[in-house]
Amino acid sequence: MSDIIGYILIIVGILFDIFGCIGLVRFPDVYNRLQASTKCVTLGTILLLVGVAVISGLGATSAKAIICAVFILITSPTAAHAIAKGAYASGVALWENSVVDKYAEESKK
Amino acid sequence: MRRLIYFVLAFIIWMLLTWQIDAQVIIAGLIASVIVALLFHEILPKEYRVFISPVRVFWVLVYLPVFFYYVLKANLDVVYRALHPKMPIKPGIVKIKTILKTESGITALANSITLTPGTLTVDLTDDGGDPASRETFLYIHWINVKSDDVEQATELIARRFEWFLKRIFE
């Protein structure tokens, strides 16, 4: 039973990873791509790791998997934040059809 | 005191990662934990004492399912936008205001916003007032801008988390 649940989690996780990658290719600029990669890859990878933990049962493997999942949950948005700020600071422009940029006023100061 | 807490946390994570009770493993873990605790204990927030309370742990447990619900919604939203042939996106950077005051609370809010529907924290700033009364602003990249007004955007993006995070961190 736990095998089936684990494999379902892994498959759903991989699907989210794939959709995240499709978004990464299709979206027009750095910031939109970050949206796709952070959200889908975070959830996809966490589901994968939880799936591994469910299949292997309580033990060394599942402890490692869960700890990795927690660290990904904390570090992935932080890294995205750093990349977005870095991209803006080094002058990467928003997509031409973007509707508003409140940050431009701030960074000019 | 912060060094001691950091040491205990580092050692617990070490034991979970290695998952075996063995003299060599424990000695190596103790040495590594001491070094880590001495070097990096300043990472723990200064106001760590307030986190040791069952009420806050209770709110963390309430917050987690809510958070995962929004994470799932965010993912389905991004998948929809990525797979839709016309790619219905309307991106932009908006400014929002937060009522949270502590550093750890604002960090948690920024990370929650990044992982939830269509929003990505780019930067934060404050109005430079004194620490007790200052307001913090966050710059958010929004994949589908519904409002560029500060108040309205705050309402749409941050309100749902602030309510919980205020109880957990402040």
mmCIF file of C-alpha atoms in Angstrom:
data_model
loop_
_atom_site.group_PDB
_atom_site.id
_atom_site.type_symbol
_atom_site.label_atom_id
_atom_site.label_comp_id
_atom_site.label_asym_id
_atom_site.label_seq_id
_atom_site.Cartn_x
_atom_site.Cartn_y
_atom_site.Cartn_z
ATOM 1 C CA MET A 1 0.000 0.000 0.000
ATOM 2 C CA SER A 2 2.702 2.474 0.972
ATOM 3 C CA ASP A 3 4.505 1.572 -2.258
ATOM 4 C CA ILE A 4 1.530 2.690 -4.335
ATOM 5 C CA ILE A 5 1.161 5.975 -2.428
ATOM 6 C CA GLY A 6 4.898 6.568 -2.726
ATOM 7 C CA TYR A 7 4.944 5.955 -6.474
ATOM 8 C CA ILE A 8 1.922 8.224 -6.983
ATOM 9 C CA LEU A 9 3.700 10.990 -5.055
ATOM 10 C CA ILE A 10 6.839 10.508 -7.141
ATOM 11 C CA ILE A 11 4.900 10.588 -10.425
ATOM 12 C CA VAL A 12 2.977 13.735 -9.442
ATOM 13 C CA GLY A 13 6.245 15.330 -8.326
ATOM 14 C CA ILE A 14 7.910 14.555 -11.648
ATOM 15 C CA LEU A 15 4.890 15.955 -13.524
ATOM 16 C CA PHE A 16 5.161 19.228 -11.588
ATOM 17 C CA ASP A 17 8.887 19.332 -12.344
ATOM 18 C CA ILE A 18 8.190 18.831 -16.056
ATOM 19 C CA PHE A 19 5.535 21.562 -16.108
ATOM 20 C CA GLY A 20 7.920 23.843 -14.265
ATOM 21 C CA CYS A 21 10.532 23.238 -16.965
ATOM 22 C CA ILE A 22 7.981 23.903 -19.712
ATOM 23 C CA GLY A 23 7.163 27.180 -17.988
ATOM 24 C CA LEU A 24 10.862 27.932 -17.724
ATOM 25 C CA VAL A 25 11.196 27.627 -21.503
ATOM 26 C CA ARG A 26 7.974 29.383 -22.485
ATOM 27 C CA PHE A 27 7.815 32.398 -20.189
ATOM 28 C CA PRO A 28 9.294 35.598 -21.611
ATOM 29 C CA ASP A 29 11.646 37.058 -18.988
ATOM 30 C CA VAL A 30 13.817 36.219 -15.989
ATOM 31 C CA TYR A 31 11.190 37.084 -13.396
ATOM 32 C CA ASN A 32 8.389 35.014 -14.926
ATOM 33 C CA ARG A 33 10.788 32.135 -15.418
ATOM 34 C CA LEU A 34 11.762 32.317 -11.784
ATOM 35 C CA GLN A 35 8.080 32.086 -10.888
ATOM 36 C CA ALA A 36 7.758 28.842 -12.813
ATOM 37 C CA SER A 37 11.009 27.335 -11.616
ATOM 38 C CA THR A 38 10.641 28.210 -7.921
ATOM 39 C CA LYS A 39 7.072 27.101 -7.422
ATOM 40 C CA CYS A 40 6.857 23.977 -9.528
ATOM 41 C CA VAL A 41 10.340 22.715 -8.831
ATOM 42 C CA THR A 42 9.961 23.245 -5.088
ATOM 43 C CA LEU A 43 6.682 21.359 -4.848
ATOM 44 C CA GLY A 44 7.743 18.728 -7.403
ATOM 45 C CA THR A 45 10.983 17.961 -5.641
ATOM 46 C CA ILE A 46 9.356 17.921 -2.213
ATOM 47 C CA LEU A 47 6.699 15.470 -3.447
ATOM 48 C CA LEU A 48 9.459 13.301 -4.922
ATOM 49 C CA LEU A 49 11.354 13.239 -1.639
ATOM 50 C CA VAL A 50 8.196 12.546 0.383
ATOM 51 C CA GLY A 51 7.414 9.715 -2.033
ATOM 52 C CA VAL A 52 10.865 8.236 -1.456
ATOM 53 C CA ALA A 53 10.343 8.565 2.310
ATOM 54 C CA VAL A 54 6.954 6.804 2.114
ATOM 55 C CA ILE A 55 8.345 3.909 0.056
ATOM 56 C CA SER A 56 11.456 3.326 2.166
ATOM 57 C CA GLY A 57 9.630 3.517 5.502
ATOM 58 C CA LEU A 58 11.076 4.806 8.757
ATOM 59 C CA GLY A 59 14.846 4.711 8.556
ATOM 60 C CA ALA A 60 18.013 6.392 7.350
ATOM 61 C CA THR A 61 16.720 7.086 3.819
ATOM 62 C CA SER A 62 13.440 8.655 4.842
ATOM 63 C CA ALA A 63 15.106 10.822 7.519
ATOM 64 C CA LYS A 64 17.498 12.180 4.890
ATOM 65 C CA ALA A 65 14.691 12.717 2.394
ATOM 66 C CA ILE A 66 12.533 14.651 4.854
ATOM 67 C CA ILE A 67 15.443 16.826 6.002
ATOM 68 C CA CYS A 68 16.289 17.597 2.363
ATOM 69 C CA ALA A 69 12.638 18.497 1.715
ATOM 70 C CA VAL A 70 12.614 20.945 4.635
ATOM 71 C CA PHE A 71 15.848 22.552 3.475
ATOM 72 C CA ILE A 72 14.540 22.917 -0.082
ATOM 73 C CA LEU A 73 11.385 24.537 1.279
ATOM 74 C CA ILE A 74 13.491 27.123 3.107
ATOM 75 C CA THR A 75 16.283 27.735 0.608
ATOM 76 C CA SER A 76 14.430 27.683 -2.706
ATOM 77 C CA PRO A 77 12.394 30.899 -2.208
ATOM 78 C CA THR A 78 15.416 32.584 -0.649
ATOM 79 C CA ALA A 79 17.530 31.731 -3.692
ATOM 80 C CA ALA A 80 14.781 32.955 -6.040
ATOM 81 C CA HIS A 81 14.643 36.203 -4.117
ATOM 82 C CA ALA A 82 18.410 36.633 -4.454
ATOM 83 C CA ILE A 83 18.349 35.873 -8.184
ATOM 84 C CA ALA A 84 15.468 38.288 -8.827
ATOM 85 C CA LYS A 85 17.159 41.084 -6.917
ATOM 86 C CA GLY A 86 20.483 40.357 -8.586
ATOM 87 C CA ALA A 87 18.904 40.332 -12.028
ATOM 88 C CA TYR A 88 17.208 43.659 -11.376
ATOM 89 C CA ALA A 89 20.360 45.205 -9.957
ATOM 90 C CA SER A 90 22.387 44.196 -13.001
ATOM 91 C CA GLY A 91 19.853 45.781 -15.336
ATOM 92 C CA VAL A 92 17.795 42.906 -16.718
ATOM 93 C CA ALA A 93 14.648 44.578 -18.062
ATOM 94 C CA LEU A 94 11.121 43.362 -17.484
ATOM 95 C CA TRP A 95 9.183 41.868 -20.366
ATOM 96 C CA GLU A 96 7.967 44.574 -22.771
ATOM 97 C CA ASN A 97 4.297 43.817 -22.059
ATOM 98 C CA SER A 98 4.670 44.151 -18.297
ATOM 99 C CA VAL A 99 2.015 46.435 -16.899
ATOM 100 C CA VAL A 100 3.646 48.101 -13.913
ATOM 101 C CA ASP A 101 7.079 48.482 -12.339
ATOM 102 C CA LYS A 102 6.984 50.082 -8.906
ATOM 103 C CA TYR A 103 10.509 48.929 -8.213
ATOM 104 C CA ALA A 104 12.019 51.289 -10.811
ATOM 105 C CA GLU A 105 11.266 54.315 -8.632
ATOM 106 C CA GLU A 106 12.886 52.673 -5.630
ATOM 107 C CA SER A 107 16.091 51.590 -7.344
ATOM 108 C CA LYS A 108 16.639 55.035 -8.890
ATOM 109 C CA LYS A 109 16.993 56.614 -5.442
ATOM 110 C CA MET B 1 22.820 30.340 25.242
ATOM 111 C CA ARG B 2 22.267 30.784 21.533
ATOM 112 C CA ARG B 3 25.438 28.777 20.959
ATOM 113 C CA LEU B 4 24.037 25.939 23.052
ATOM 114 C CA ILE B 5 20.692 25.866 21.214
ATOM 115 C CA TYR B 6 22.466 25.995 17.888
ATOM 116 C CA PHE B 7 24.777 23.182 18.965
ATOM 117 C CA VAL B 8 21.849 20.961 20.007
ATOM 118 C CA LEU B 9 19.975 21.649 16.745
ATOM 119 C CA ALA B 10 23.056 20.934 14.626
ATOM 120 C CA PHE B 11 23.702 17.717 16.520
ATOM 121 C CA ILE B 12 20.095 16.519 16.151
ATOM 122 C CA ILE B 13 20.202 17.132 12.394
ATOM 123 C CA TRP B 14 23.551 15.331 12.202
ATOM 124 C CA MET B 15 22.138 12.291 14.016
ATOM 125 C CA LEU B 16 19.060 12.241 11.769
ATOM 126 C CA LEU B 17 21.224 12.454 8.651
ATOM 127 C CA THR B 18 23.576 9.651 9.663
ATOM 128 C CA TRP B 19 20.894 7.561 11.413
ATOM 129 C CA GLN B 20 23.202 5.307 13.367
ATOM 130 C CA ILE B 21 24.390 5.145 16.961
ATOM 131 C CA ASP B 22 28.114 4.608 16.771
ATOM 132 C CA ALA B 23 31.006 6.055 18.792
ATOM 133 C CA GLN B 24 32.836 7.386 15.735
ATOM 134 C CA VAL B 25 29.731 8.999 14.264
ATOM 135 C CA ILE B 26 28.813 10.659 17.542
ATOM 136 C CA ILE B 27 32.327 12.016 18.167
ATOM 137 C CA ALA B 28 32.569 13.398 14.626
ATOM 138 C CA GLY B 29 29.094 14.928 15.012
ATOM 139 C CA LEU B 30 30.001 16.552 18.346
ATOM 140 C CA ILE B 31 33.152 18.113 16.902
ATOM 141 C CA ALA B 32 31.355 19.353 13.788
ATOM 142 C CA SER B 33 28.447 20.741 15.840
ATOM 143 C CA VAL B 34 30.787 22.642 18.168
ATOM 144 C CA ILE B 35 32.598 24.243 15.229
ATOM 145 C CA VAL B 36 29.323 25.135 13.486
ATOM 146 C CA ALA B 37 27.803 26.521 16.693
ATOM 147 C CA LEU B 38 30.823 28.708 17.387
ATOM 148 C CA LEU B 39 30.967 30.068 13.851
ATOM 149 C CA PHE B 40 27.311 30.556 12.972
ATOM 150 C CA HIS B 41 25.321 30.991 16.204
ATOM 151 C CA GLU B 42 24.451 34.556 15.164
ATOM 152 C CA ILE B 43 22.093 33.159 12.520
ATOM 153 C CA LEU B 44 19.529 32.309 15.207
ATOM 154 C CA PRO B 45 17.191 35.268 15.684
ATOM 155 C CA LYS B 46 17.875 37.428 18.735
ATOM 156 C CA GLU B 47 14.320 37.083 19.974
ATOM 157 C CA TYR B 48 14.589 33.269 20.041
ATOM 158 C CA ARG B 49 13.120 33.070 23.553
ATOM 159 C CA VAL B 50 9.620 33.951 22.361
ATOM 160 C CA PHE B 51 9.550 30.894 20.069
ATOM 161 C CA ILE B 52 9.643 28.495 22.988
ATOM 162 C CA SER B 53 5.895 28.504 23.594
ATOM 163 C CA PRO B 54 3.164 25.935 22.876
ATOM 164 C CA VAL B 55 0.796 28.592 21.496
ATOM 165 C CA ARG B 56 3.238 29.429 18.704
ATOM 166 C CA VAL B 57 3.821 25.762 17.917
ATOM 167 C CA PHE B 58 0.047 25.348 17.690
ATOM 168 C CA TRP B 59 -0.192 28.222 15.188
ATOM 169 C CA VAL B 60 2.671 26.734 13.168
ATOM 170 C CA LEU B 61 0.699 23.492 12.930
ATOM 171 C CA VAL B 62 -2.409 25.420 11.835
ATOM 172 C CA TYR B 63 -0.387 27.455 9.342
ATOM 173 C CA LEU B 64 1.262 24.489 7.603
ATOM 174 C CA PRO B 65 -1.899 23.025 5.945
ATOM 175 C CA VAL B 66 -3.026 26.513 4.892
ATOM 176 C CA PHE B 67 0.415 27.135 3.465
ATOM 177 C CA PHE B 68 0.468 23.853 1.560
ATOM 178 C CA TYR B 69 -2.996 24.554 0.179
ATOM 179 C CA TYR B 70 -1.730 27.840 -1.276
ATOM 180 C CA VAL B 71 1.451 26.183 -2.557
ATOM 181 C CA LEU B 72 -0.631 23.616 -4.429
ATOM 182 C CA LYS B 73 -2.912 26.339 -5.802
ATOM 183 C CA ALA B 74 0.151 28.314 -6.888
ATOM 184 C CA ASN B 75 1.503 25.322 -8.742
ATOM 185 C CA LEU B 76 -1.717 24.581 -10.583
ATOM 186 C CA ASP B 77 -1.911 28.279 -11.486
ATOM 187 C CA VAL B 78 1.616 28.326 -12.933
ATOM 188 C CA VAL B 79 1.046 25.024 -14.749
ATOM 189 C CA TYR B 80 -2.115 26.482 -16.297
ATOM 190 C CA ARG B 81 -0.291 29.597 -17.452
ATOM 191 C CA ALA B 82 2.675 27.632 -18.753
ATOM 192 C CA LEU B 83 0.595 25.154 -20.757
ATOM 193 C CA HIS B 84 -2.078 27.547 -22.077
ATOM 194 C CA PRO B 85 -1.320 28.203 -25.788
ATOM 195 C CA LYS B 86 -1.845 31.969 -25.474
ATOM 196 C CA MET B 87 0.054 32.212 -22.181
ATOM 197 C CA PRO B 88 -2.308 34.475 -20.193
ATOM 198 C CA ILE B 89 0.231 36.448 -18.189
ATOM 199 C CA LYS B 90 0.246 40.101 -17.248
ATOM 200 C CA PRO B 91 3.414 40.579 -15.219
ATOM 201 C CA GLY B 92 4.647 43.569 -13.283
ATOM 202 C CA ILE B 93 6.303 44.593 -10.037
ATOM 203 C CA VAL B 94 4.018 45.961 -7.330
ATOM 204 C CA LYS B 95 4.711 47.362 -3.887
ATOM 205 C CA ILE B 96 3.003 46.073 -0.750
ATOM 206 C CA LYS B 97 3.111 47.055 2.879
ATOM 207 C CA THR B 98 3.392 44.633 5.788
ATOM 208 C CA ILE B 99 2.292 44.959 9.391
ATOM 209 C CA LEU B 100 4.922 42.486 10.577
ATOM 210 C CA LYS B 101 7.802 43.963 12.545
ATOM 211 C CA THR B 102 10.340 41.266 13.420
ATOM 212 C CA GLU B 103 13.014 40.177 10.978
ATOM 213 C CA SER B 104 12.110 36.507 11.201
ATOM 214 C CA GLY B 105 8.426 37.297 10.609
ATOM 215 C CA ILE B 106 9.192 39.356 7.499
ATOM 216 C CA THR B 107 11.500 36.640 6.192
ATOM 217 C CA ALA B 108 8.774 34.037 6.611
ATOM 218 C CA LEU B 109 6.282 36.324 4.869
ATOM 219 C CA ALA B 110 8.657 36.933 1.948
ATOM 220 C CA ASN B 111 9.263 33.204 1.527
ATOM 221 C CA SER B 112 5.549 32.383 1.802
ATOM 222 C CA ILE B 113 4.756 34.998 -0.851
ATOM 223 C CA THR B 114 7.386 33.562 -3.174
ATOM 224 C CA LEU B 115 5.946 30.061 -2.941
ATOM 225 C CA THR B 116 2.316 31.075 -3.455
ATOM 226 C CA PRO B 117 0.111 32.086 -6.383
ATOM 227 C CA GLY B 118 1.918 34.092 -9.028
ATOM 228 C CA THR B 119 4.023 36.214 -6.721
ATOM 229 C CA LEU B 120 7.770 36.501 -6.171
ATOM 230 C CA THR B 121 9.467 38.752 -3.637
ATOM 231 C CA VAL B 122 12.123 40.889 -5.308
ATOM 232 C CA ASP B 123 13.252 43.261 -2.577
ATOM 233 C CA LEU B 124 12.191 44.894 0.639
ATOM 234 C CA THR B 125 12.692 48.335 2.052
ATOM 235 C CA ASP B 126 11.500 50.406 4.992
ATOM 236 C CA ASP B 127 10.649 54.060 5.388
ATOM 237 C CA GLY B 128 13.726 54.616 7.566
ATOM 238 C CA GLY B 129 11.788 55.498 10.728
ATOM 239 C CA ASP B 130 12.678 54.224 14.193
ATOM 240 C CA PRO B 131 12.429 50.430 14.627
ATOM 241 C CA ALA B 132 9.272 50.436 16.778
ATOM 242 C CA SER B 133 6.986 52.265 14.360
ATOM 243 C CA ARG B 134 8.575 51.779 10.964
ATOM 244 C CA GLU B 135 6.702 50.274 8.076
ATOM 245 C CA THR B 136 8.241 47.692 5.833
ATOM 246 C CA PHE B 137 7.490 47.537 2.121
ATOM 247 C CA LEU B 138 8.002 44.538 -0.104
ATOM 248 C CA TYR B 139 8.448 44.635 -3.871
ATOM 249 C CA ILE B 140 6.600 41.741 -5.446
ATOM 250 C CA HIS B 141 6.823 40.456 -8.989
ATOM 251 C CA TRP B 142 3.262 39.456 -9.815
ATOM 252 C CA ILE B 143 2.563 37.241 -12.813
ATOM 253 C CA ASN B 144 -1.011 38.499 -13.179
ATOM 254 C CA VAL B 145 -1.276 42.032 -11.840
ATOM 255 C CA LYS B 146 -4.777 42.704 -10.553
ATOM 256 C CA SER B 147 -4.094 46.031 -8.883
ATOM 257 C CA ASP B 148 -1.067 48.325 -8.711
ATOM 258 C CA ASP B 149 -2.399 50.176 -5.675
ATOM 259 C CA VAL B 150 -0.334 49.548 -2.525
ATOM 260 C CA GLU B 151 -3.305 48.956 -0.193
ATOM 261 C CA GLN B 152 -5.252 46.739 -2.570
ATOM 262 C CA ALA B 153 -2.220 44.683 -3.559
ATOM 263 C CA THR B 154 -1.406 44.173 0.129
ATOM 264 C CA GLU B 155 -4.954 42.989 0.684
ATOM 265 C CA LEU B 156 -4.696 40.464 -2.162
ATOM 266 C CA ILE B 157 -1.170 39.163 -1.561
ATOM 267 C CA ALA B 158 -0.155 39.422 2.074
ATOM 268 C CA ARG B 159 -3.277 39.485 4.274
ATOM 269 C CA ARG B 160 -3.926 35.763 4.227
ATOM 270 C CA PHE B 161 -0.450 35.033 5.649
ATOM 271 C CA GLU B 162 0.029 37.982 7.936
ATOM 272 C CA TRP B 163 -2.792 36.859 10.194
ATOM 273 C CA PHE B 164 -0.997 33.576 10.928
ATOM 274 C CA LEU B 165 2.559 34.872 10.877
ATOM 275 C CA LYS B 166 1.698 37.600 13.373
ATOM 276 C CA ARG B 167 0.632 34.894 15.792
ATOM 277 C CA ILE B 168 3.669 32.751 15.132
ATOM 278 C CA PHE B 169 6.442 35.325 15.131
ATOM 279 C CA GLU B 170 5.249 38.327 17.138
#
